[in-house]
PDB file of C-alpha atoms in Angstrom:
ATOM      1  CA  UNK A1435     -24.063   8.914  17.054  1.00 51.00           C
ATOM      2  CA  UNK A1436     -21.650   7.216  14.688  1.00 56.00           C
ATOM      3  CA  UNK A1437     -22.704   7.204  11.037  1.00 59.00           C
ATOM      4  CA  UNK A1438     -22.612   3.883   9.126  1.00 59.00           C
ATOM      5  CA  UNK A1439     -19.331   3.074   7.356  1.00 69.00           C
ATOM      6  CA  UNK A1440     -18.910   3.966   3.712  1.00 83.00           C
ATOM      7  CA  UNK A1441     -17.827   0.972   1.608  1.00 88.00           C
ATOM      8  CA  UNK A1442     -15.584   1.949  -1.298  1.00 89.00           C
ATOM      9  CA  UNK A1443     -15.121  -0.365  -4.284  1.00 92.00           C
ATOM     10  CA  UNK A1444     -11.586  -0.604  -5.672  1.00 88.00           C
ATOM     11  CA  UNK A1445     -11.122  -1.881  -9.222  1.00 90.00           C
ATOM     12  CA  UNK A1446      -7.465  -2.719  -9.917  1.00 84.00           C
ATOM     13  CA  UNK A1447      -6.780  -3.076 -13.645  1.00 87.00           C
ATOM     14  CA  UNK A1448      -4.350  -5.977 -14.134  1.00 83.00           C
ATOM     15  CA  UNK A1449      -4.752  -6.507 -17.893  1.00 85.00           C
ATOM     16  CA  UNK A1450      -5.850  -4.330 -20.778  1.00 89.00           C
ATOM     17  CA  UNK A1451      -5.608  -0.707 -21.875  1.00 89.00           C
ATOM     18  CA  UNK A1452      -6.045   0.593 -18.309  1.00 89.00           C
ATOM     19  CA  UNK A1453      -3.502  -1.756 -16.722  1.00 83.00           C
ATOM     20  CA  UNK A1454      -1.917  -0.299 -13.597  1.00 77.00           C
ATOM     21  CA  UNK A1455      -4.803   2.026 -12.774  1.00 84.00           C
ATOM     22  CA  UNK A1456      -6.776   1.721  -9.546  1.00 84.00           C
ATOM     23  CA  UNK A1457     -10.259   3.228  -9.597  1.00 90.00           C
ATOM     24  CA  UNK A1458     -12.362   3.817  -6.492  1.00 91.00           C
ATOM     25  CA  UNK A1459     -16.136   4.254  -6.392  1.00 94.00           C
ATOM     26  CA  UNK A1460     -18.742   4.659  -3.663  1.00 92.00           C
ATOM     27  CA  UNK A1461     -21.744   4.924  -6.014  1.00 93.00           C
ATOM     28  CA  UNK A1462     -24.700   2.535  -5.564  1.00 94.00           C
ATOM     29  CA  UNK A1463     -24.284   1.388  -9.208  1.00 96.00           C
ATOM     30  CA  UNK A1464     -21.008   1.224 -11.154  1.00 96.00           C
ATOM     31  CA  UNK A1465     -21.451   1.186 -14.936  1.00 97.00           C
ATOM     32  CA  UNK A1466     -18.803  -0.529 -17.096  1.00 97.00           C
ATOM     33  CA  UNK A1467     -18.433  -0.421 -20.881  1.00 96.00           C
ATOM     34  CA  UNK A1468     -17.263   1.655 -23.850  1.00 95.00           C
ATOM     35  CA  UNK A1469     -19.733   4.448 -23.151  1.00 95.00           C
ATOM     36  CA  UNK A1470     -17.646   7.572 -22.322  1.00 94.00           C
ATOM     37  CA  UNK A1471     -20.128   8.559 -19.607  1.00 94.00           C
ATOM     38  CA  UNK A1472     -19.645   5.295 -17.672  1.00 96.00           C
ATOM     39  CA  UNK A1473     -17.606   5.007 -14.484  1.00 95.00           C
ATOM     40  CA  UNK A1474     -15.251   2.490 -16.129  1.00 96.00           C
ATOM     41  CA  UNK A1475     -15.046   3.216 -19.833  1.00 95.00           C
ATOM     42  CA  UNK A1476     -12.696   1.394 -22.187  1.00 95.00           C
ATOM     43  CA  UNK A1477     -11.383   2.716 -25.540  1.00 94.00           C
ATOM     44  CA  UNK A1478     -13.804   2.689 -28.449  1.00 92.00           C
ATOM     45  CA  UNK A1479     -11.544   0.461 -30.558  1.00 93.00           C
ATOM     46  CA  UNK A1480     -12.010  -2.454 -28.127  1.00 92.00           C
ATOM     47  CA  UNK A1481     -15.073  -3.731 -29.937  1.00 92.00           C
ATOM     48  CA  UNK A1482     -15.123  -7.006 -27.989  1.00 94.00           C
ATOM     49  CA  UNK A1483     -16.432  -4.946 -25.076  1.00 95.00           C
ATOM     50  CA  UNK A1484     -20.034  -3.812 -25.389  1.00 95.00           C
ATOM     51  CA  UNK A1485     -21.010  -0.179 -25.055  1.00 95.00           C
ATOM     52  CA  UNK A1486     -23.072  -1.215 -22.023  1.00 96.00           C
ATOM     53  CA  UNK A1487     -21.116  -4.210 -20.806  1.00 97.00           C
ATOM     54  CA  UNK A1488     -21.736  -4.738 -17.070  1.00 97.00           C
ATOM     55  CA  UNK A1489     -22.961  -3.207 -13.831  1.00 97.00           C
ATOM     56  CA  UNK A1490     -21.889  -3.616 -10.208  1.00 97.00           C
ATOM     57  CA  UNK A1491     -24.838  -2.972  -7.893  1.00 96.00           C
ATOM     58  CA  UNK A1492     -24.600  -2.502  -4.148  1.00 94.00           C
ATOM     59  CA  UNK A1493     -27.153  -4.419  -2.082  1.00 93.00           C
ATOM     60  CA  UNK A1494     -26.605  -3.519   1.556  1.00 89.00           C
ATOM     61  CA  UNK A1495     -23.053  -4.630   2.297  1.00 88.00           C
ATOM     62  CA  UNK A1496     -22.904  -6.934  -0.735  1.00 93.00           C
ATOM     63  CA  UNK A1497     -22.095  -6.235  -4.368  1.00 96.00           C
ATOM     64  CA  UNK A1498     -23.681  -8.008  -7.329  1.00 96.00           C
ATOM     65  CA  UNK A1499     -22.320  -8.119 -10.873  1.00 97.00           C
ATOM     66  CA  UNK A1500     -24.812  -8.046 -13.745  1.00 97.00           C
ATOM     67  CA  UNK A1501     -23.701  -8.899 -17.275  1.00 97.00           C
ATOM     68  CA  UNK A1502     -25.273  -6.702 -19.979  1.00 95.00           C
ATOM     69  CA  UNK A1503     -22.922  -7.590 -22.832  1.00 95.00           C
ATOM     70  CA  UNK A1504     -22.872  -9.598 -26.035  1.00 94.00           C
ATOM     71  CA  UNK A1505     -19.556 -11.402 -25.476  1.00 95.00           C
ATOM     72  CA  UNK A1506     -20.032 -12.110 -21.789  1.00 96.00           C
ATOM     73  CA  UNK A1507     -18.326 -11.379 -18.469  1.00 96.00           C
ATOM     74  CA  UNK A1508     -16.229 -13.847 -16.476  1.00 95.00           C
ATOM     75  CA  UNK A1509     -15.648 -14.048 -12.722  1.00 93.00           C
ATOM     76  CA  UNK A1510     -12.518 -16.021 -11.825  1.00 89.00           C
ATOM     77  CA  UNK A1511     -12.552 -17.580 -15.301  1.00 90.00           C
ATOM     78  CA  UNK A1512     -16.236 -18.622 -15.305  1.00 93.00           C
ATOM     79  CA  UNK A1513     -18.798 -16.877 -17.489  1.00 95.00           C
ATOM     80  CA  UNK A1514     -21.726 -15.545 -15.452  1.00 96.00           C
ATOM     81  CA  UNK A1515     -24.905 -13.594 -16.050  1.00 96.00           C
ATOM     82  CA  UNK A1516     -24.928 -12.361 -12.454  1.00 95.00           C
ATOM     83  CA  UNK A1517     -22.832 -13.113  -9.379  1.00 95.00           C
ATOM     84  CA  UNK A1518     -22.146 -11.755  -5.912  1.00 95.00           C
ATOM     85  CA  UNK A1519     -18.561 -10.537  -5.645  1.00 94.00           C
ATOM     86  CA  UNK A1520     -16.003 -10.927  -2.881  1.00 89.00           C
ATOM     87  CA  UNK A1521     -12.599  -9.367  -2.299  1.00 83.00           C
ATOM     88  CA  UNK A1522      -9.969 -10.700  -4.683  1.00 80.00           C
ATOM     89  CA  UNK A1523     -12.362 -11.786  -7.450  1.00 87.00           C
ATOM     90  CA  UNK A1524     -10.961 -11.245 -10.954  1.00 88.00           C
ATOM     91  CA  UNK A1525     -13.437  -9.922 -13.534  1.00 94.00           C
ATOM     92  CA  UNK A1526     -12.767 -10.417 -17.259  1.00 94.00           C
ATOM     93  CA  UNK A1527     -14.815  -8.455 -19.759  1.00 96.00           C
ATOM     94  CA  UNK A1528     -15.181 -10.803 -22.784  1.00 94.00           C
ATOM     95  CA  UNK A1529     -12.830 -13.740 -23.470  1.00 92.00           C
ATOM     96  CA  UNK A1530      -9.234 -12.493 -23.480  1.00 90.00           C
ATOM     97  CA  UNK A1531     -10.380  -8.965 -22.681  1.00 93.00           C
ATOM     98  CA  UNK A1532      -9.438  -6.548 -19.899  1.00 93.00           C
ATOM     99  CA  UNK A1533      -9.153  -7.908 -16.371  1.00 91.00           C
ATOM    100  CA  UNK A1534      -9.771  -6.114 -13.094  1.00 90.00           C
ATOM    101  CA  UNK A1535      -9.504  -7.262  -9.509  1.00 87.00           C
ATOM    102  CA  UNK A1536     -12.444  -6.442  -7.246  1.00 90.00           C
ATOM    103  CA  UNK A1537     -11.593  -5.136  -3.770  1.00 85.00           C
ATOM    104  CA  UNK A1538     -13.433  -3.186  -1.096  1.00 85.00           C
ATOM    105  CA  UNK A1539     -12.343  -0.976   1.756  1.00 80.00           C
ATOM    106  CA  UNK A1540     -14.280   0.696   4.544  1.00 76.00           C
ATOM    107  CA  UNK A1541     -14.048   4.417   5.210  1.00 70.00           C
ATOM    108  CA  UNK A1542     -15.129   4.992   8.772  1.00 59.00           C
ATOM    109  CA  UNK A1543     -17.674   7.730   9.376  1.00 54.00           C
ATOM    110  CA  UNK A1544     -17.068  10.832  11.514  1.00 52.00           C
ATOM    111  CA  UNK A1545     -16.221  10.298  15.190  1.00 48.00           C
ATOM    112  CA  UNK A1546     -18.950   9.800  17.733  1.00 49.00           C
ATOM    113  CA  UNK A1547     -20.729  12.914  18.977  1.00 48.00           C
ATOM    114  CA  UNK A1548     -21.026  13.153  22.722  1.00 49.00           C
ATOM    115  CA  UNK A1549     -24.645  13.231  23.847  1.00 53.00           C
ATOM    116  CA  UNK A1550     -25.748  15.976  26.284  1.00 50.00           C
ATOM    117  CA  UNK A1551     -26.760  14.806  29.776  1.00 47.00           C
ATOM    118  CA  UNK A1552     -30.326  13.565  30.089  1.00 50.00           C
ATOM    119  CA  UNK A1553     -33.025  15.922  31.333  1.00 49.00           C
ATOM    120  CA  UNK A1554     -33.166  16.150  35.106  1.00 45.00           C
ATOM    121  CA  UNK A1555     -29.689  14.696  35.602  1.00 45.00           C
ATOM    122  CA  UNK A1556     -26.992  17.105  36.607  1.00 44.00           C
ATOM    123  CA  UNK A1557     -23.446  15.952  36.238  1.00 45.00           C
ATOM    124  CA  UNK A1558     -21.407  16.574  39.327  1.00 49.00           C
ATOM    125  CA  UNK A1559     -18.245  18.438  38.792  1.00 48.00           C
ATOM    126  CA  UNK A1560     -15.404  16.691  40.465  1.00 51.00           C
ATOM    127  CA  UNK A1561     -13.361  18.974  42.611  1.00 51.00           C
ATOM    128  CA  UNK A1562      -9.642  18.864  42.331  1.00 53.00           C
ATOM    129  CA  UNK A1563      -7.867  17.119  45.209  1.00 57.00           C
ATOM    130  CA  UNK A1564      -6.237  19.434  47.717  1.00 59.00           C
ATOM    131  CA  UNK A1565      -2.593  20.091  47.013  1.00 59.00           C
ATOM    132  CA  UNK A1566      -0.200  18.023  49.015  1.00 59.00           C
ATOM    133  CA  UNK A1567       2.348  19.985  50.985  1.00 56.00           C
ATOM    134  CA  UNK A1568       5.814  19.663  49.646  1.00 55.00           C
ATOM    135  CA  UNK A1569       9.085  20.532  51.176  1.00 56.00           C
ATOM    136  CA  UNK A1570      10.875  23.361  49.530  1.00 52.00           C
ATOM    137  CA  UNK A1571      14.097  22.314  47.964  1.00 54.00           C
ATOM    138  CA  UNK A1572      17.045  24.463  48.833  1.00 53.00           C
ATOM    139  CA  UNK A1573      17.767  26.641  45.872  1.00 53.00           C
ATOM    140  CA  UNK A1574      21.224  26.539  44.449  1.00 55.00           C
ATOM    141  CA  UNK A1575      23.042  29.788  44.738  1.00 57.00           C
ATOM    142  CA  UNK A1576      23.669  31.445  41.416  1.00 58.00           C
ATOM    143  CA  UNK A1577      26.771  33.535  40.962  1.00 57.00           C
ATOM    144  CA  UNK A1578      25.946  37.223  41.146  1.00 59.00           C
ATOM    145  CA  UNK A1579      25.720  38.989  37.812  1.00 54.00           C
ATOM    146  CA  UNK A1580      27.354  42.351  37.312  1.00 57.00           C
ATOM    147  CA  UNK A1581      25.049  45.321  37.678  1.00 58.00           C
ATOM    148  CA  UNK A1582      23.376  46.407  34.452  1.00 57.00           C
ATOM    149  CA  UNK A1583      23.970  43.089  32.647  1.00 58.00           C
ATOM    150  CA  UNK A1584      21.190  40.516  32.020  1.00 61.00           C
ATOM    151  CA  UNK A1585      21.700  36.956  33.241  1.00 60.00           C
ATOM    152  CA  UNK A1586      23.418  34.638  30.732  1.00 61.00           C
ATOM    153  CA  UNK A1587      21.112  32.894  28.225  1.00 58.00           C
ATOM    154  CA  UNK A1588      20.794  29.154  28.629  1.00 61.00           C
ATOM    155  CA  UNK A1589      19.493  27.208  25.641  1.00 56.00           C
ATOM    156  CA  UNK A1590      16.741  24.738  26.641  1.00 57.00           C
ATOM    157  CA  UNK A1591      17.664  21.107  26.230  1.00 59.00           C
ATOM    158  CA  UNK A1592      15.824  19.246  23.444  1.00 53.00           C
ATOM    159  CA  UNK A1593      13.858  16.140  24.311  1.00 51.00           C
ATOM    160  CA  UNK A1594      15.792  12.956  23.549  1.00 48.00           C
ATOM    161  CA  UNK A1595      14.701  11.265  20.338  1.00 45.00           C
ATOM    162  CA  UNK A1596      14.539   7.468  19.996  1.00 42.00           C
ATOM    163  CA  UNK A1597      17.552   5.973  18.283  1.00 39.00           C
ATOM    164  CA  UNK A1598      17.115   2.872  16.153  1.00 44.00           C
ATOM    165  CA  UNK A1599      20.284   0.994  15.400  1.00 48.00           C
ATOM    166  CA  UNK A1600      18.580  -1.070  12.707  1.00 67.00           C
ATOM    167  CA  UNK A1601      15.517   0.957  11.788  1.00 75.00           C
ATOM    168  CA  UNK A1602      12.227   1.447  13.655  1.00 86.00           C
ATOM    169  CA  UNK A1603      10.727  -1.495  15.546  1.00 88.00           C
ATOM    170  CA  UNK A1604       8.420  -3.863  13.657  1.00 91.00           C
ATOM    171  CA  UNK A1605       4.956  -4.171  15.183  1.00 91.00           C
ATOM    172  CA  UNK A1606       1.595  -5.481  14.013  1.00 92.00           C
ATOM    173  CA  UNK A1607      -0.407  -2.659  12.448  1.00 90.00           C
ATOM    174  CA  UNK A1608      -3.859  -2.591  10.847  1.00 87.00           C
ATOM    175  CA  UNK A1609      -3.024  -0.964   7.491  1.00 85.00           C
ATOM    176  CA  UNK A1610      -3.844  -2.083   3.921  1.00 85.00           C
ATOM    177  CA  UNK A1611      -1.383  -3.456   1.382  1.00 89.00           C
ATOM    178  CA  UNK A1612      -2.088  -4.596  -2.199  1.00 88.00           C
ATOM    179  CA  UNK A1613       0.574  -6.410  -4.257  1.00 89.00           C
ATOM    180  CA  UNK A1614       0.184  -7.115  -7.981  1.00 85.00           C
ATOM    181  CA  UNK A1615       2.708  -9.500  -9.541  1.00 86.00           C
ATOM    182  CA  UNK A1616       1.821 -10.781 -13.003  1.00 80.00           C
ATOM    183  CA  UNK A1617      -1.715 -12.210 -12.856  1.00 74.00           C
ATOM    184  CA  UNK A1618      -1.495 -12.534  -9.061  1.00 79.00           C
ATOM    185  CA  UNK A1619      -3.071  -9.881  -6.872  1.00 79.00           C
ATOM    186  CA  UNK A1620      -3.127 -10.140  -3.077  1.00 84.00           C
ATOM    187  CA  UNK A1621      -4.689  -7.841  -0.527  1.00 83.00           C
ATOM    188  CA  UNK A1622      -3.558  -7.643   3.103  1.00 89.00           C
ATOM    189  CA  UNK A1623      -5.184  -5.806   5.982  1.00 85.00           C
ATOM    190  CA  UNK A1624      -2.391  -6.201   8.546  1.00 91.00           C
ATOM    191  CA  UNK A1625       1.367  -5.729   8.444  1.00 94.00           C
ATOM    192  CA  UNK A1626       4.119  -6.906   8.641  1.00 95.00           C
ATOM    193  CA  UNK A1627       4.176  -9.472   5.838  1.00 96.00           C
ATOM    194  CA  UNK A1628       7.055 -11.609   4.576  1.00 96.00           C
ATOM    195  CA  UNK A1629       7.947 -12.018   0.894  1.00 96.00           C
ATOM    196  CA  UNK A1630       9.903 -15.044  -0.277  1.00 95.00           C
ATOM    197  CA  UNK A1631       9.920 -18.414  -1.982  1.00 94.00           C
ATOM    198  CA  UNK A1632       9.140 -20.531   1.095  1.00 93.00           C
ATOM    199  CA  UNK A1633       5.524 -21.749   1.384  1.00 91.00           C
ATOM    200  CA  UNK A1634       5.246 -20.182   4.836  1.00 92.00           C
ATOM    201  CA  UNK A1635       5.703 -16.641   3.498  1.00 95.00           C
ATOM    202  CA  UNK A1636       2.705 -14.335   3.338  1.00 94.00           C
ATOM    203  CA  UNK A1637       3.414 -13.514  -0.329  1.00 94.00           C
ATOM    204  CA  UNK A1638       5.274 -16.216  -2.267  1.00 93.00           C
ATOM    205  CA  UNK A1639       7.209 -15.408  -5.443  1.00 91.00           C
ATOM    206  CA  UNK A1640       8.224 -18.143  -7.871  1.00 88.00           C
ATOM    207  CA  UNK A1641      11.339 -16.440  -9.195  1.00 90.00           C
ATOM    208  CA  UNK A1642      14.879 -17.884  -9.452  1.00 92.00           C
ATOM    209  CA  UNK A1643      16.477 -14.882  -7.697  1.00 93.00           C
ATOM    210  CA  UNK A1644      14.112 -14.873  -4.712  1.00 95.00           C
ATOM    211  CA  UNK A1645      15.311 -16.522  -1.497  1.00 95.00           C
ATOM    212  CA  UNK A1646      13.150 -18.487   0.926  1.00 95.00           C
ATOM    213  CA  UNK A1647      12.744 -15.411   3.140  1.00 95.00           C
ATOM    214  CA  UNK A1648      13.603 -12.432   1.002  1.00 96.00           C
ATOM    215  CA  UNK A1649      11.984  -9.244   2.309  1.00 96.00           C
ATOM    216  CA  UNK A1650       9.549  -7.870   4.845  1.00 96.00           C
ATOM    217  CA  UNK A1651       7.117  -4.971   4.499  1.00 96.00           C
ATOM    218  CA  UNK A1652       5.946  -3.234   7.658  1.00 95.00           C
ATOM    219  CA  UNK A1653       4.411   0.058   8.776  1.00 92.00           C
ATOM    220  CA  UNK A1654       6.031   2.359  11.337  1.00 91.00           C
ATOM    221  CA  UNK A1655       6.160   6.094  12.047  1.00 88.00           C
ATOM    222  CA  UNK A1656       3.217   6.726   9.656  1.00 86.00           C
ATOM    223  CA  UNK A1657       5.156   5.241   6.731  1.00 90.00           C
ATOM    224  CA  UNK A1658       5.615   1.972   4.855  1.00 92.00           C
ATOM    225  CA  UNK A1659       9.034   0.308   5.132  1.00 94.00           C
ATOM    226  CA  UNK A1660      10.851  -2.515   3.324  1.00 95.00           C
ATOM    227  CA  UNK A1661      13.408  -4.694   5.131  1.00 95.00           C
ATOM    228  CA  UNK A1662      16.102  -6.793   3.446  1.00 94.00           C
ATOM    229  CA  UNK A1663      16.096 -10.345   4.847  1.00 94.00           C
ATOM    230  CA  UNK A1664      18.660 -11.742   2.390  1.00 92.00           C
ATOM    231  CA  UNK A1665      21.779 -10.558   4.213  1.00 90.00           C
ATOM    232  CA  UNK A1666      23.336  -9.887   0.773  1.00 90.00           C
ATOM    233  CA  UNK A1667      22.173  -6.325   0.044  1.00 90.00           C
ATOM    234  CA  UNK A1668      20.031  -7.567  -2.826  1.00 94.00           C
ATOM    235  CA  UNK A1669      17.204  -5.035  -2.395  1.00 96.00           C
ATOM    236  CA  UNK A1670      17.272  -1.471  -3.680  1.00 95.00           C
ATOM    237  CA  UNK A1671      14.984   1.561  -3.670  1.00 95.00           C
ATOM    238  CA  UNK A1672      15.343   3.921  -6.636  1.00 94.00           C
ATOM    239  CA  UNK A1673      18.544   2.076  -7.685  1.00 92.00           C
ATOM    240  CA  UNK A1674      20.118   2.618  -4.249  1.00 93.00           C
ATOM    241  CA  UNK A1675      20.939  -0.576  -2.320  1.00 93.00           C
ATOM    242  CA  UNK A1676      19.572  -0.780   1.213  1.00 91.00           C
ATOM    243  CA  UNK A1677      21.677  -2.354   3.932  1.00 85.00           C
ATOM    244  CA  UNK A1678      18.884  -3.236   6.344  1.00 89.00           C
ATOM    245  CA  UNK A1679      15.607  -1.350   5.835  1.00 92.00           C
ATOM    246  CA  UNK A1680      14.304   1.727   4.064  1.00 93.00           C
ATOM    247  CA  UNK A1681      11.067   3.725   3.991  1.00 93.00           C
ATOM    248  CA  UNK A1682       9.180   3.649   0.695  1.00 94.00           C
ATOM    249  CA  UNK A1683       7.256   6.638  -0.619  1.00 91.00           C
ATOM    250  CA  UNK A1684       4.858   7.252  -3.477  1.00 86.00           C
ATOM    251  CA  UNK A1685       6.383   6.584  -6.943  1.00 87.00           C
ATOM    252  CA  UNK A1686       9.447   4.843  -5.471  1.00 93.00           C
ATOM    253  CA  UNK A1687      10.864   1.989  -7.559  1.00 93.00           C
ATOM    254  CA  UNK A1688      11.539  -1.104  -5.467  1.00 95.00           C
ATOM    255  CA  UNK A1689      13.791  -3.885  -6.815  1.00 95.00           C
ATOM    256  CA  UNK A1690      13.998  -7.195  -4.970  1.00 96.00           C
ATOM    257  CA  UNK A1691      17.339  -7.969  -6.657  1.00 94.00           C
ATOM    258  CA  UNK A1692      19.615  -6.446  -9.326  1.00 93.00           C
ATOM    259  CA  UNK A1693      17.770  -8.660 -11.832  1.00 89.00           C
ATOM    260  CA  UNK A1694      14.253  -7.837 -10.626  1.00 89.00           C
ATOM    261  CA  UNK A1695      11.441  -8.224 -10.078  1.00 93.00           C
ATOM    262  CA  UNK A1696      10.730  -4.509  -9.819  1.00 93.00           C
ATOM    263  CA  UNK A1697       7.694  -2.789  -8.350  1.00 93.00           C
ATOM    264  CA  UNK A1698       6.369   0.737  -8.264  1.00 89.00           C
ATOM    265  CA  UNK A1699       4.904   1.923  -4.968  1.00 90.00           C
ATOM    266  CA  UNK A1700       1.758   3.885  -5.819  1.00 81.00           C
ATOM    267  CA  UNK A1701       1.109   5.140  -2.306  1.00 72.00           C
ATOM    268  CA  UNK A1702      -1.711   4.037  -0.074  1.00 74.00           C
ATOM    269  CA  UNK A1703      -0.121   0.610   0.292  1.00 83.00           C
ATOM    270  CA  UNK A1704      -0.172  -0.433  -3.392  1.00 85.00           C
ATOM    271  CA  UNK A1705       2.731  -2.246  -5.078  1.00 89.00           C
ATOM    272  CA  UNK A1706       2.453  -2.841  -8.831  1.00 85.00           C
ATOM    273  CA  UNK A1707       4.945  -4.873 -10.861  1.00 88.00           C
ATOM    274  CA  UNK A1708       6.942  -3.114 -13.572  1.00 85.00           C
ATOM    275  CA  UNK A1709       7.165  -5.332 -16.629  1.00 75.00           C
ATOM    276  CA  UNK A1710      10.617  -5.623 -18.154  1.00 66.00           C
ATOM    277  CA  UNK A1711      12.110  -7.695 -20.999  1.00 59.00           C
ATOM    278  CA  UNK A1712      13.347 -11.113 -19.947  1.00 56.00           C
ATOM    279  CA  UNK A1713      17.032 -11.257 -19.009  1.00 54.00           C
ATOM    280  CA  UNK A1714      19.482 -14.045 -18.302  1.00 56.00           C
ATOM    281  CA  UNK A1715      19.548 -14.513 -14.542  1.00 52.00           C
ATOM    282  CA  UNK A1716      22.773 -15.809 -12.929  1.00 55.00           C
ATOM    283  CA  UNK A1717      22.605 -18.496 -10.240  1.00 54.00           C
ATOM    284  CA  UNK A1718      22.115 -17.432  -6.652  1.00 52.00           C
ATOM    285  CA  UNK A1719      25.710 -18.170  -5.600  1.00 53.00           C
ATOM    286  CA  UNK A1720      26.861 -15.331  -7.886  1.00 54.00           C
ATOM    287  CA  UNK A1721      24.668 -12.861  -6.017  1.00 51.00           C
ATOM    288  CA  UNK A1722      26.761 -12.764  -2.856  1.00 50.00           C
ATOM    289  CA  UNK A1723      27.299  -9.551  -0.989  1.00 49.00           C
ATOM    290  CA  UNK A1724      30.329  -8.543  -3.021  1.00 50.00           C
ATOM    291  CA  UNK A1725      28.945  -9.374  -6.459  1.00 50.00           C
ATOM    292  CA  UNK A1726      25.486  -7.833  -6.121  1.00 52.00           C
ATOM    293  CA  UNK A1727      26.667  -4.225  -6.711  1.00 52.00           C
ATOM    294  CA  UNK A1728      28.576  -5.341  -9.830  1.00 52.00           C
ATOM    295  CA  UNK A1729      25.534  -7.099 -11.240  1.00 49.00           C
ATOM    296  CA  UNK A1730      23.370  -4.093 -10.415  1.00 50.00           C
ATOM    297  CA  UNK A1731      25.769  -1.775 -12.258  1.00 49.00           C
ATOM    298  CA  UNK A1732      25.920  -4.050 -15.298  1.00 46.00           C
ATOM    299  CA  UNK A1733      22.139  -4.125 -15.645  1.00 46.00           C
ATOM    300  CA  UNK A1734      21.523  -0.517 -14.656  1.00 48.00           C
ATOM    301  CA  UNK A1735      21.293   0.787 -18.212  1.00 47.00           C
ATOM    302  CA  UNK A1736      18.989  -2.031 -19.330  1.00 46.00           C
ATOM    303  CA  UNK A1737      16.626  -1.573 -16.388  1.00 48.00           C
ATOM    304  CA  UNK A1738      16.532   2.213 -16.747  1.00 44.00           C
ATOM    305  CA  UNK A1739      15.801   1.981 -20.470  1.00 44.00           C
ATOM    306  CA  UNK A1740      12.965  -0.505 -19.952  1.00 47.00           C
ATOM    307  CA  UNK A1741      11.490   1.623 -17.177  1.00 42.00           C
ATOM    308  CA  UNK A1742      11.690   4.765 -19.329  1.00 39.00           C
ATOM    309  CA  UNK A1743       9.880   2.985 -22.164  1.00 42.00           C
ATOM    310  CA  UNK A1744       7.236   1.852 -19.684  1.00 43.00           C
ATOM    311  CA  UNK A1745       6.585   5.448 -18.637  1.00 38.00           C
ATOM    312  CA  UNK A1746       6.350   6.570 -22.272  1.00 36.00           C
ATOM    313  CA  UNK A1747       3.716   3.945 -23.044  1.00 43.00           C
ATOM    314  CA  UNK A1748       1.574   5.411 -20.277  1.00 44.00           C
TER     315      UNK A1748
END
């Protein structure tokens, strides 16, 4: 028998002292507040948050938020005393306080266990079909080897490996992906997705350096990949420009252009924006194929310094 699925709650911190963290819980009740023993506990100096601020209670396959605070809890900007949550809801603990995005994922139970045959029923064992006679192929004559010497060693041929001229093929795959960009947080359950400025893209970015169809994220060979759709070598992974596509691994830094925006890949299909100081962005016509490496080199020191300061703050 297959056990029921285990629903895991993901709380993605998008504002506040815990920004950038992703916490996962499978408990029937999740306690939130300044109490150090709570599942989600905020620093003691954040007095706007109550010691016992809120609870998330599982009711079957639904989750209900209960407010226990003095300053209130908001769901998608509206103050509530209790509310049933759905994927993508943004919870704010007190006005102007920390924000988290509520998500869920399902961990499938163990595989099905085969049941033994019912009493009184004997499974018939299928006999193998009789071998079909085959004509013996004439063996090729091997040159005689000198007496006392072993036959020459022949190295076995390796199986041919697939060759991809432009990276592995892109196919629809049921894998999760979470992207956080500023206050926006989107969750996807199927790849590939397209990133760009055009309204038809799966994830739209309102940024002056982003093209209509800028990049594509897909999953292949048990790994996430990023593909450059600009044709101008604008994307880079760990400060290295990619010509067509590149796999992305945990803690990789992904830049959609030499001027940002930049993301950190946290593994498990999670992309979180790296905040950097505002910079003067040149027009798109200056970001042609030949000028992109120059712009990337000019801003390399600024980007590295901002990223280093970001790590120190954490």
